[in-house]
PDB file of C-alpha atoms in Angstrom:
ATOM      1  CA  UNK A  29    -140.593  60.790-147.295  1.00 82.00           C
ATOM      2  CA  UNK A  30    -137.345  61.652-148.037  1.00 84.00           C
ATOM      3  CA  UNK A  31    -137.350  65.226-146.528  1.00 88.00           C
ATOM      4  CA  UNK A  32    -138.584  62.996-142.581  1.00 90.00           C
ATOM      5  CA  UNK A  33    -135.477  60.778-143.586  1.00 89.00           C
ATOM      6  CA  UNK A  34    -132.878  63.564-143.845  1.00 89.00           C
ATOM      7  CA  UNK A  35    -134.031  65.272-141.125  1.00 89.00           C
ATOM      8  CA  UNK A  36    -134.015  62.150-138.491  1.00 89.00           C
ATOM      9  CA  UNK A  37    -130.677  62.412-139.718  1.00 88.00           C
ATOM     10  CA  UNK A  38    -129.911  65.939-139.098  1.00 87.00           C
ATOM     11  CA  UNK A  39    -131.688  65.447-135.740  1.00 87.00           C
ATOM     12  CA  UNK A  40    -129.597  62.610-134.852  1.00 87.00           C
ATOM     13  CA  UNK A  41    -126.459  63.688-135.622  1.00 86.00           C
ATOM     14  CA  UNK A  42    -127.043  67.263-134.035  1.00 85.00           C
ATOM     15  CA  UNK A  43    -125.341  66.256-130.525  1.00 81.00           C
ATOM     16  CA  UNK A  44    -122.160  65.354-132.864  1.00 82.00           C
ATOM     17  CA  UNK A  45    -121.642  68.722-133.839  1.00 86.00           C
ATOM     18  CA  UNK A  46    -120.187  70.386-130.652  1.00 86.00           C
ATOM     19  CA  UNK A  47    -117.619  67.147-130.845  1.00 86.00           C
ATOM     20  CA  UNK A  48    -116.707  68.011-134.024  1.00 89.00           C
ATOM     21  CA  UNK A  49    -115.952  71.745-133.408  1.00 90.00           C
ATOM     22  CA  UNK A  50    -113.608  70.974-130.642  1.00 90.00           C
ATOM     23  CA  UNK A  51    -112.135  68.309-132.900  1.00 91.00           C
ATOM     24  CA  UNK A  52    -111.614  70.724-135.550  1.00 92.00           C
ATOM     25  CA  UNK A  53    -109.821  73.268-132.989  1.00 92.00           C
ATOM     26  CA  UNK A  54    -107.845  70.998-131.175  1.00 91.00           C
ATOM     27  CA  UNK A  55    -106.261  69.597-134.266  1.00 93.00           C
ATOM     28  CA  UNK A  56    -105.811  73.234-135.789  1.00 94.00           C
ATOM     29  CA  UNK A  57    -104.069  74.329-132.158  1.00 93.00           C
ATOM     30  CA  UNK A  58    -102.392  71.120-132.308  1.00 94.00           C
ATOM     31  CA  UNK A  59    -101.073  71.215-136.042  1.00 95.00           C
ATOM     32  CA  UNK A  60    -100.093  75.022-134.908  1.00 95.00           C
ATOM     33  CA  UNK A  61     -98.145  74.102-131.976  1.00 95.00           C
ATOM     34  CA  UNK A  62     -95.697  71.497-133.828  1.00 95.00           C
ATOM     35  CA  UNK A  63     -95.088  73.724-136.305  1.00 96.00           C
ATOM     36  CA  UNK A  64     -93.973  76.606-133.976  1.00 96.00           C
ATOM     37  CA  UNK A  65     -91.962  74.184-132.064  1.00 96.00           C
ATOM     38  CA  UNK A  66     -90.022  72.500-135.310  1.00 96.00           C
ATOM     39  CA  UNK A  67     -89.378  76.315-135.813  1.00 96.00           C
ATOM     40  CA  UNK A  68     -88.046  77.123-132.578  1.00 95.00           C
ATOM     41  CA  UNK A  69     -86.154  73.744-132.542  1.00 94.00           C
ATOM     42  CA  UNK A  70     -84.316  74.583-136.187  1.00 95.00           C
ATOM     43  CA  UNK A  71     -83.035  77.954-134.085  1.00 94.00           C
ATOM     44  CA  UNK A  72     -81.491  75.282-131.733  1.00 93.00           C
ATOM     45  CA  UNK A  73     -79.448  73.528-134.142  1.00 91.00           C
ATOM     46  CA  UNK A  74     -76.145  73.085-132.864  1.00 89.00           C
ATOM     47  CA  UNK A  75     -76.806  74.651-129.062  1.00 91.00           C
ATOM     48  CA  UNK A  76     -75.172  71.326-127.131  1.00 90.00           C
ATOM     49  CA  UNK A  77     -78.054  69.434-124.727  1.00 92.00           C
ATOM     50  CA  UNK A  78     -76.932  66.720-123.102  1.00 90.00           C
ATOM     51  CA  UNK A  79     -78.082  64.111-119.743  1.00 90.00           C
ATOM     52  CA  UNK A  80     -74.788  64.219-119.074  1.00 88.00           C
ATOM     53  CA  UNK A  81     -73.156  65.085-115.632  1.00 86.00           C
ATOM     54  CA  UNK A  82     -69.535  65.964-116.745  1.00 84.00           C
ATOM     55  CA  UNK A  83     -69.374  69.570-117.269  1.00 84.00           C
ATOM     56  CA  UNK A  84     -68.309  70.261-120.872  1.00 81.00           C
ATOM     57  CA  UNK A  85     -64.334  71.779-121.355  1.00 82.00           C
ATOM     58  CA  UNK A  86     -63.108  75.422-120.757  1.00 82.00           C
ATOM     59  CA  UNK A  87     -66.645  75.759-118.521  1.00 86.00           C
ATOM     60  CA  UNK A  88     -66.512  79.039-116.911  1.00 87.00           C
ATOM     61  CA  UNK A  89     -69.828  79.579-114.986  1.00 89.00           C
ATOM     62  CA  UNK A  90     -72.481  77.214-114.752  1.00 91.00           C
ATOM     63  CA  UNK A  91     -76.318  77.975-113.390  1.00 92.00           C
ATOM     64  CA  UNK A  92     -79.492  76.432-112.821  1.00 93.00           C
ATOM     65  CA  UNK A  93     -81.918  76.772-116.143  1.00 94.00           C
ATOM     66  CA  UNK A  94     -85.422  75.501-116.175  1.00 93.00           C
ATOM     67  CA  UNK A  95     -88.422  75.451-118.501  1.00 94.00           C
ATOM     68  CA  UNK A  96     -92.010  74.414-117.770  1.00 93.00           C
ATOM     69  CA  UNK A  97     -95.674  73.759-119.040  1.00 94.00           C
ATOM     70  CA  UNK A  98     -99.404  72.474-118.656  1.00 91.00           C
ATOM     71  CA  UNK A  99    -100.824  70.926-121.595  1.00 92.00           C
ATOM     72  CA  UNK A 100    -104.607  69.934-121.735  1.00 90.00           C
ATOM     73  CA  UNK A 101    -105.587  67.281-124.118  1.00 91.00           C
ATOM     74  CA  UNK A 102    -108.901  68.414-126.112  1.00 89.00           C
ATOM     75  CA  UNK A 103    -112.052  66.879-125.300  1.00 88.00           C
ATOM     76  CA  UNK A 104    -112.521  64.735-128.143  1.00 89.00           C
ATOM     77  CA  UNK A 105    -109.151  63.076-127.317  1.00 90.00           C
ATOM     78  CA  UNK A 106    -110.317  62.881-123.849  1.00 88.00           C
ATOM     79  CA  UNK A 107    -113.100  61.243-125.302  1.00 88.00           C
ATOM     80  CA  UNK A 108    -111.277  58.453-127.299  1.00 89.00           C
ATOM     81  CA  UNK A 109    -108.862  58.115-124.396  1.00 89.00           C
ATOM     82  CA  UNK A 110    -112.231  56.959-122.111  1.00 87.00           C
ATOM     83  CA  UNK A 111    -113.014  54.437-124.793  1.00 89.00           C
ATOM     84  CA  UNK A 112    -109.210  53.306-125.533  1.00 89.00           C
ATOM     85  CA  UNK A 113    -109.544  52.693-121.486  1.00 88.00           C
ATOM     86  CA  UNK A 114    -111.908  49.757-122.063  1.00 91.00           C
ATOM     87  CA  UNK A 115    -110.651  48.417-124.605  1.00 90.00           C
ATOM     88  CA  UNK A 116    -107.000  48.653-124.170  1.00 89.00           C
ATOM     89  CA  UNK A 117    -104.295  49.349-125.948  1.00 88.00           C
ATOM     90  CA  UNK A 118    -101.856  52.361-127.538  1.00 91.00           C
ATOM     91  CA  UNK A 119    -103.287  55.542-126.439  1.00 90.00           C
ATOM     92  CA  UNK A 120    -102.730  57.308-129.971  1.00 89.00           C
ATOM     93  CA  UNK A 121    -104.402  60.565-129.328  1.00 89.00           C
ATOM     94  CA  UNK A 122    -102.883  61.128-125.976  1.00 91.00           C
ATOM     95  CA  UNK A 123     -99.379  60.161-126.955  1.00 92.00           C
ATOM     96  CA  UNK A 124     -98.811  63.449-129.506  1.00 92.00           C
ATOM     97  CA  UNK A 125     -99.934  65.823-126.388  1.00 93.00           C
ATOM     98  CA  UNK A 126     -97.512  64.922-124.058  1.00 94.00           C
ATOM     99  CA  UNK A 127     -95.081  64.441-126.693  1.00 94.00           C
ATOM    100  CA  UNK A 128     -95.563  68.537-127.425  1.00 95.00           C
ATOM    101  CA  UNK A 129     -95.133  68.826-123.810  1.00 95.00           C
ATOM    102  CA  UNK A 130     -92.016  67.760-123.314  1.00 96.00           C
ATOM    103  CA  UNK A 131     -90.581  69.471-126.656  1.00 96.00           C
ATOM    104  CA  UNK A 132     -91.940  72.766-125.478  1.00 96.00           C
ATOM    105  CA  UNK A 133     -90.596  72.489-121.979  1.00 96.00           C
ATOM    106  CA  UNK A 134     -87.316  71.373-123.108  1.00 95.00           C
ATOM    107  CA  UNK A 135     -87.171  74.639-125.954  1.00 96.00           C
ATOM    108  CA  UNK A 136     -88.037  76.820-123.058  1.00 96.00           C
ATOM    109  CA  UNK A 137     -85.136  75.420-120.795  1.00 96.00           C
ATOM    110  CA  UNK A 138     -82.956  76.569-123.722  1.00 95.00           C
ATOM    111  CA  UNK A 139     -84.499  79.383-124.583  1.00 95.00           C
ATOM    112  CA  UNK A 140     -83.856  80.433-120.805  1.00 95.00           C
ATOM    113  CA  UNK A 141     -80.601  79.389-120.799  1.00 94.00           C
ATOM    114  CA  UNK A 142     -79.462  81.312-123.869  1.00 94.00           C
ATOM    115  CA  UNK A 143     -80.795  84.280-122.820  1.00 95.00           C
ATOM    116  CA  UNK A 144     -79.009  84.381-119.721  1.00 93.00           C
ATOM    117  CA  UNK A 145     -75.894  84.158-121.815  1.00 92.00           C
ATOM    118  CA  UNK A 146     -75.463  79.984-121.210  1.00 93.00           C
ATOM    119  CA  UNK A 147     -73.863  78.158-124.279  1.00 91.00           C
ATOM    120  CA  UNK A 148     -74.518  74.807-123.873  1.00 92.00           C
ATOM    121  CA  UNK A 149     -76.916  72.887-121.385  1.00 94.00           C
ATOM    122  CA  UNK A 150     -75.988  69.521-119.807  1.00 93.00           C
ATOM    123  CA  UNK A 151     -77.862  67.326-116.686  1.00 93.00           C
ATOM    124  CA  UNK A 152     -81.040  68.118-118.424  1.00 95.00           C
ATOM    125  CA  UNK A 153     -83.808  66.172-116.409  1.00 94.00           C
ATOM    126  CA  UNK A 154     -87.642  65.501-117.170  1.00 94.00           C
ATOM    127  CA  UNK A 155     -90.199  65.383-114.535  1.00 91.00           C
ATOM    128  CA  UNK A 156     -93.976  64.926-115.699  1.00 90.00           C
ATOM    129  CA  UNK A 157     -96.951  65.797-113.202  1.00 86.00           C
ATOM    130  CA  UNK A 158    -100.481  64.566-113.701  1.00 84.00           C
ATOM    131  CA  UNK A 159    -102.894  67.348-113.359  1.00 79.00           C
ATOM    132  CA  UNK A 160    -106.005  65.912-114.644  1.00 75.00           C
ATOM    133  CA  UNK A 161    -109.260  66.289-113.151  1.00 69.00           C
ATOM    134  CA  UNK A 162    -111.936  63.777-113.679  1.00 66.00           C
ATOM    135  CA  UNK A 163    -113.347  65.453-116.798  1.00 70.00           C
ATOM    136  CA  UNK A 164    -110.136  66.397-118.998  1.00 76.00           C
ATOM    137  CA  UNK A 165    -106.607  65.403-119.083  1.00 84.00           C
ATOM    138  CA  UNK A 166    -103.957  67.394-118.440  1.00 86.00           C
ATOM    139  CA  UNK A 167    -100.093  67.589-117.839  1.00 89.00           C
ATOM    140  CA  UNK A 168     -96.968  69.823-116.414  1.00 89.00           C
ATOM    141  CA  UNK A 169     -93.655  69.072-117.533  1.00 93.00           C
ATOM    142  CA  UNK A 170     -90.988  70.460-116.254  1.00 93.00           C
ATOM    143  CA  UNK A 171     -87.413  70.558-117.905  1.00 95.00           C
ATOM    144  CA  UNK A 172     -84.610  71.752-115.746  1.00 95.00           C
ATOM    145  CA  UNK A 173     -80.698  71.361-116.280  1.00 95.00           C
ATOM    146  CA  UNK A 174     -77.549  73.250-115.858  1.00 94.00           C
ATOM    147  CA  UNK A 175     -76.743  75.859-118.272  1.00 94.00           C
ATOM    148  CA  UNK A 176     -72.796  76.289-119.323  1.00 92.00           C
ATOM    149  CA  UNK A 177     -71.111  79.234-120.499  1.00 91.00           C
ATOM    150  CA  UNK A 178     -68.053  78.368-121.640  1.00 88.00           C
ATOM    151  CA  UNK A 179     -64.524  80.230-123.005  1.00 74.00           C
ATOM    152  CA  UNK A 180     -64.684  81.387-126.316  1.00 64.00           C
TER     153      UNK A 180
ATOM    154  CA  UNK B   6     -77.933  91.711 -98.964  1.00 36.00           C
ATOM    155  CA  UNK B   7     -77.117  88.445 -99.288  1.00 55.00           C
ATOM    156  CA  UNK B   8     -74.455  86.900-101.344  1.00 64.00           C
ATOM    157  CA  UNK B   9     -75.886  84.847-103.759  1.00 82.00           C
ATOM    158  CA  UNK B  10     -75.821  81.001-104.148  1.00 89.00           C
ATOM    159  CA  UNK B  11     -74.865  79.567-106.994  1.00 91.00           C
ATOM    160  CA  UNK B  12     -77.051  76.895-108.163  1.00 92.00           C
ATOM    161  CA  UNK B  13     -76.543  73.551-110.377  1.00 91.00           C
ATOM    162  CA  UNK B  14     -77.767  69.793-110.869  1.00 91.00           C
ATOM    163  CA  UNK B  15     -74.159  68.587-111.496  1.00 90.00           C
ATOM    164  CA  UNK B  16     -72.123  67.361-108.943  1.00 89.00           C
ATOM    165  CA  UNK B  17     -68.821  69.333-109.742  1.00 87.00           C
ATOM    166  CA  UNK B  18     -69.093  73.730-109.934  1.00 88.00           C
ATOM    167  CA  UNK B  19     -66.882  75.588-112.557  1.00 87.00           C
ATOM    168  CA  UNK B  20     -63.913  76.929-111.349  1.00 86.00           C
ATOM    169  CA  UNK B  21     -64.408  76.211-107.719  1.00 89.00           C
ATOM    170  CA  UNK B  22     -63.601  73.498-105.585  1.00 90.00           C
ATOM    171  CA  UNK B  23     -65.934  71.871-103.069  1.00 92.00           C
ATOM    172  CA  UNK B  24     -64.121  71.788 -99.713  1.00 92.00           C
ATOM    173  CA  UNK B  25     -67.320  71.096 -97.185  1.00 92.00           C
ATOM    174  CA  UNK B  26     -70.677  69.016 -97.657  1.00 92.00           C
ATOM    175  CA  UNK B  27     -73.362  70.747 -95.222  1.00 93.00           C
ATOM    176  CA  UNK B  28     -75.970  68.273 -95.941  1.00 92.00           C
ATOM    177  CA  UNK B  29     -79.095  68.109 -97.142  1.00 94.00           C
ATOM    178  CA  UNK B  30     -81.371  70.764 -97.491  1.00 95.00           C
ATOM    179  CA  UNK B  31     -84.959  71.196 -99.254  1.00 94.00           C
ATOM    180  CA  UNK B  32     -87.912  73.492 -99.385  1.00 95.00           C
ATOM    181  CA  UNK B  33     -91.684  72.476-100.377  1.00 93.00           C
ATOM    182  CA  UNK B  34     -94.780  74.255-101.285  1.00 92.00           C
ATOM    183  CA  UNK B  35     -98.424  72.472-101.558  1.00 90.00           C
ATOM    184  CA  UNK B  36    -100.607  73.960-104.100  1.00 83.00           C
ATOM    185  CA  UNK B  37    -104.275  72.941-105.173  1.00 77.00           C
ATOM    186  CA  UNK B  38    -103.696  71.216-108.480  1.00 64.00           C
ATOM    187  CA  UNK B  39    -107.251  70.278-110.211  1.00 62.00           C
ATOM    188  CA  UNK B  40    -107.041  72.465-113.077  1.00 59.00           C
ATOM    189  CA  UNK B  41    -110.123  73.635-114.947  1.00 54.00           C
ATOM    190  CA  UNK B  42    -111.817  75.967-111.651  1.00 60.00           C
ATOM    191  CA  UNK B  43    -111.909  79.326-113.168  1.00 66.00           C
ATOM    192  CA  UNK B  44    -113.768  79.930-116.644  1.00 71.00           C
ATOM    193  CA  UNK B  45    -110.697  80.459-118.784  1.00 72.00           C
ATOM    194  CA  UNK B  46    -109.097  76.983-118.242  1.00 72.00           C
ATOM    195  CA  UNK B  47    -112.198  75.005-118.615  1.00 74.00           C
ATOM    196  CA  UNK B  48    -112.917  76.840-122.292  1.00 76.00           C
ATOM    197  CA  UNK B  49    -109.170  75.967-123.064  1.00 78.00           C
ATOM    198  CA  UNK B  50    -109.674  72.581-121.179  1.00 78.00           C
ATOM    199  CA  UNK B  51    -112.462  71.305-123.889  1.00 83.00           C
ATOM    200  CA  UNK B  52    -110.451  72.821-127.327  1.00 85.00           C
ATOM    201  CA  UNK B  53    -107.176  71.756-125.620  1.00 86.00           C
ATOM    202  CA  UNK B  54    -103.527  73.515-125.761  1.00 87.00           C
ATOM    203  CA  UNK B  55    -101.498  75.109-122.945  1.00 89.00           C
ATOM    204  CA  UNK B  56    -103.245  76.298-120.007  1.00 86.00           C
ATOM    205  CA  UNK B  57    -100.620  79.560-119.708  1.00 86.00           C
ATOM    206  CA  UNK B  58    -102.431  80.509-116.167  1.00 82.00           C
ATOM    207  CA  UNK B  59    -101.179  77.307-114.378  1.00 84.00           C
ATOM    208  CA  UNK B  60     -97.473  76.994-116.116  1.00 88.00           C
ATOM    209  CA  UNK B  61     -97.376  80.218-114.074  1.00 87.00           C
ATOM    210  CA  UNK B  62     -98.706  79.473-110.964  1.00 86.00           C
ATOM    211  CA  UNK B  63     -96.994  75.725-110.833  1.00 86.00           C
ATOM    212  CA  UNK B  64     -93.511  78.125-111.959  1.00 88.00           C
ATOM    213  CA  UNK B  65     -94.167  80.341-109.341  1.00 89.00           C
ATOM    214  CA  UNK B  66     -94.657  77.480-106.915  1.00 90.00           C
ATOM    215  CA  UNK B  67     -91.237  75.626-108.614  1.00 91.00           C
ATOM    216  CA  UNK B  68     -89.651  79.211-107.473  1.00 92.00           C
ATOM    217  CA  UNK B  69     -91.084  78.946-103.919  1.00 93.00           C
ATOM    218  CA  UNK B  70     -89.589  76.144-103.379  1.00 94.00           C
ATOM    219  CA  UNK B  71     -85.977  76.884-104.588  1.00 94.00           C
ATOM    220  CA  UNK B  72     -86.721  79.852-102.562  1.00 94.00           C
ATOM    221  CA  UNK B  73     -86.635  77.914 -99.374  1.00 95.00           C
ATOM    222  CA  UNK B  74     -84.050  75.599-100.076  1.00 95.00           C
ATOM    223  CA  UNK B  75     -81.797  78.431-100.835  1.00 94.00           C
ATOM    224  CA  UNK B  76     -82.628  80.370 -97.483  1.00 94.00           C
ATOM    225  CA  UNK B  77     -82.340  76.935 -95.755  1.00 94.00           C
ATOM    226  CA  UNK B  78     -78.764  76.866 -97.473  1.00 94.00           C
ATOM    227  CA  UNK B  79     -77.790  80.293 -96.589  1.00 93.00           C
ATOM    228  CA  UNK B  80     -78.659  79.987 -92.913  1.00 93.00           C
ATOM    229  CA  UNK B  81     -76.196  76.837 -92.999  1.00 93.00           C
ATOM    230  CA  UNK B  82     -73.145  79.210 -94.837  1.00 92.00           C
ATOM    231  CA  UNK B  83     -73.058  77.561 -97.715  1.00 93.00           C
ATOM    232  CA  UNK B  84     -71.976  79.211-101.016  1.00 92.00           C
ATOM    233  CA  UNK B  85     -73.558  76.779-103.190  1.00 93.00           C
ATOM    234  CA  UNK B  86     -76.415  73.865-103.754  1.00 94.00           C
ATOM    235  CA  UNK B  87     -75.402  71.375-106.025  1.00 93.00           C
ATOM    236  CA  UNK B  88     -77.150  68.363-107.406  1.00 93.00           C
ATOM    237  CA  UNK B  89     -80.461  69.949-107.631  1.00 94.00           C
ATOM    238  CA  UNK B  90     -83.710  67.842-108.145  1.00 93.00           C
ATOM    239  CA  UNK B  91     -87.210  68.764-108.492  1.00 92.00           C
ATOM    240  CA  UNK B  92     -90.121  66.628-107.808  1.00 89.00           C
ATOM    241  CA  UNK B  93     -93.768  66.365-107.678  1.00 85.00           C
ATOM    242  CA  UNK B  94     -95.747  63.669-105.453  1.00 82.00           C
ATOM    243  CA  UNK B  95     -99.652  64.211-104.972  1.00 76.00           C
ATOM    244  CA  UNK B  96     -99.753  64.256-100.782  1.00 77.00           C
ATOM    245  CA  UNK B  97    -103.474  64.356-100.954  1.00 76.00           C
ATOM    246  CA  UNK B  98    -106.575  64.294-103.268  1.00 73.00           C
ATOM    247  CA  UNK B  99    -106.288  67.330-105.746  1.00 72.00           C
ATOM    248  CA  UNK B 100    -103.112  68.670-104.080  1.00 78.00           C
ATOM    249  CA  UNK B 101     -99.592  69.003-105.656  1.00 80.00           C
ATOM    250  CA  UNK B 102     -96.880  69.160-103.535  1.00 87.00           C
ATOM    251  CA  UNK B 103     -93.412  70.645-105.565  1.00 89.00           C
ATOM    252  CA  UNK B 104     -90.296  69.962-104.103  1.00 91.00           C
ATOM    253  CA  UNK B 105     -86.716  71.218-104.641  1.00 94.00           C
ATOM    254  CA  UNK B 106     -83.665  69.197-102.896  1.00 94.00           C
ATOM    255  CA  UNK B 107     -79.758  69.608-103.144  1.00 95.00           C
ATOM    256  CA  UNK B 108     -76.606  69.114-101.235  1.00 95.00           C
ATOM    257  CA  UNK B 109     -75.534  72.584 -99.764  1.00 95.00           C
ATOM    258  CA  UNK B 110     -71.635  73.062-100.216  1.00 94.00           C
ATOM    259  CA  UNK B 111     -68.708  75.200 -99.048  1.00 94.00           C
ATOM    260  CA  UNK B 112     -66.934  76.522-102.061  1.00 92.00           C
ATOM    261  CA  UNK B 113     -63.215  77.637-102.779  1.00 90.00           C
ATOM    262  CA  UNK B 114     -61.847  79.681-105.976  1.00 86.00           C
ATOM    263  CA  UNK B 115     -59.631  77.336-108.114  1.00 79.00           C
TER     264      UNK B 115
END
């Protein structure tokens, strides 16, 4: 009796278990990816990024940097995203992805500007693109700003 | 070769001065945006995380476009295109059209 019990079980929850893999890797990749950016951001510390359109003192050259990124949301966040839709309400899975978006495409505007010898970046603007299809969720960001070298 | 033009999204230029406004000028490119087509993004679509093969081909894109603003600029004489913006607007069903736009100026050495 008990062996017919556990394995209705078993049997029942068998379509669960693909969900929970790609629950288990998203959250891994997405545990991963803040960590990498809070490490990249610490090597930031003190590089000047502004919204502002004045162009900083002493500025001696100034170019165009820009950063970008697509972001899909995993399928189990998808998933509660499709139920949050009926219900209404804060989208709490969704939120953290394009949150990691926009960090990542904002590191990589810096990381372009400093590497093409920029100091500080100011005018930084954010522009978000849906890219979803019907089946996942997905989105570009796009960080883009002028990059300052100053005199030293 | 072609002098190059210096690009920015402020209003003023380092150590220049703006003595002309030629106008407006803008380049576009329309690219097929519904991700998940070829077998690479739709594995990475279900686990999640960045889909590295379209951050290049929506950079490359963002690059055409600048591309044909600046050529737009150059055939006008400017020396520089200030006030940059990019933008994305969906012109059709699972299409993507990237824009670049900026004022094309005349510059002087301070």
């Amino acid at each position: 009796m008990l062996e017919v019990i556990l394995i209705i079980t078993l049997v029942l929850l068998l379509p669960f278990v693909p969900m929970f893999i790609i629950w288990a890797i998203g959250a891994w990749g997405e545990r991963r990816h803040i960590r990498r950016i809070l490490e990249r951001e610490a090597q930031f510390r003190g590089f000047p990024v502004s919204n502002l359109k004045r162009l900083p003192e002493g500025a001696q050259e100034a170019f165009l940097a820009s950063g970008s990124v697509v972001l899909s949301a995993d399928a189990w966040k998808t998933m509660l995203a499709g139920f949050r839709k009926i219900f209404g309400g804060r989208f709490k899975s969704i939120e953290p992805v394009i949150e990691r978006a926009r960090r990542e495409a904002i590191l990589r505007l810096l990381e372009d500007a400093r590497s093409r010898g920029a100091d500080c970046v100011h005018n930084v603007r954010l522009e978000t693109a849906n890219i979803s299809n019907t089946q996942s969720l997905a989105v570009e960001v796009i960080a883009y700003g002028t990059a300052v070298r100053t005199r030293r | 070769m072609e002098k190059d033009l210096i690009l920015t999204n402020m209003e003023t230029l380092p150590g220049h001065r703006i003595v002309e406004h030629l106008g407006l000028v803008q380049g576009n490119t329309i690219r097929a945006k519904h991700i998940g087509r070829d077998i690479m993004a739709g594995l990475k679509n279900i686990v999640g995380g960045e889909l590295k093969g379209y951050t290049e081909l929506l950079s490359e894109a963002r690059k055409e476009a600048t591309e044909r603003m600046s050529r737009q600029a150059r055939e006008l004489g400017a020396d520089a295109i200030v006030n940059i913006r990019f933008a994305t607007s969906s012109v059709m069903q699972g299409a993507a059209e990237l824009f670049a736009y900026g004022t094309a100026v005349k510059l002087e050495k301070e």
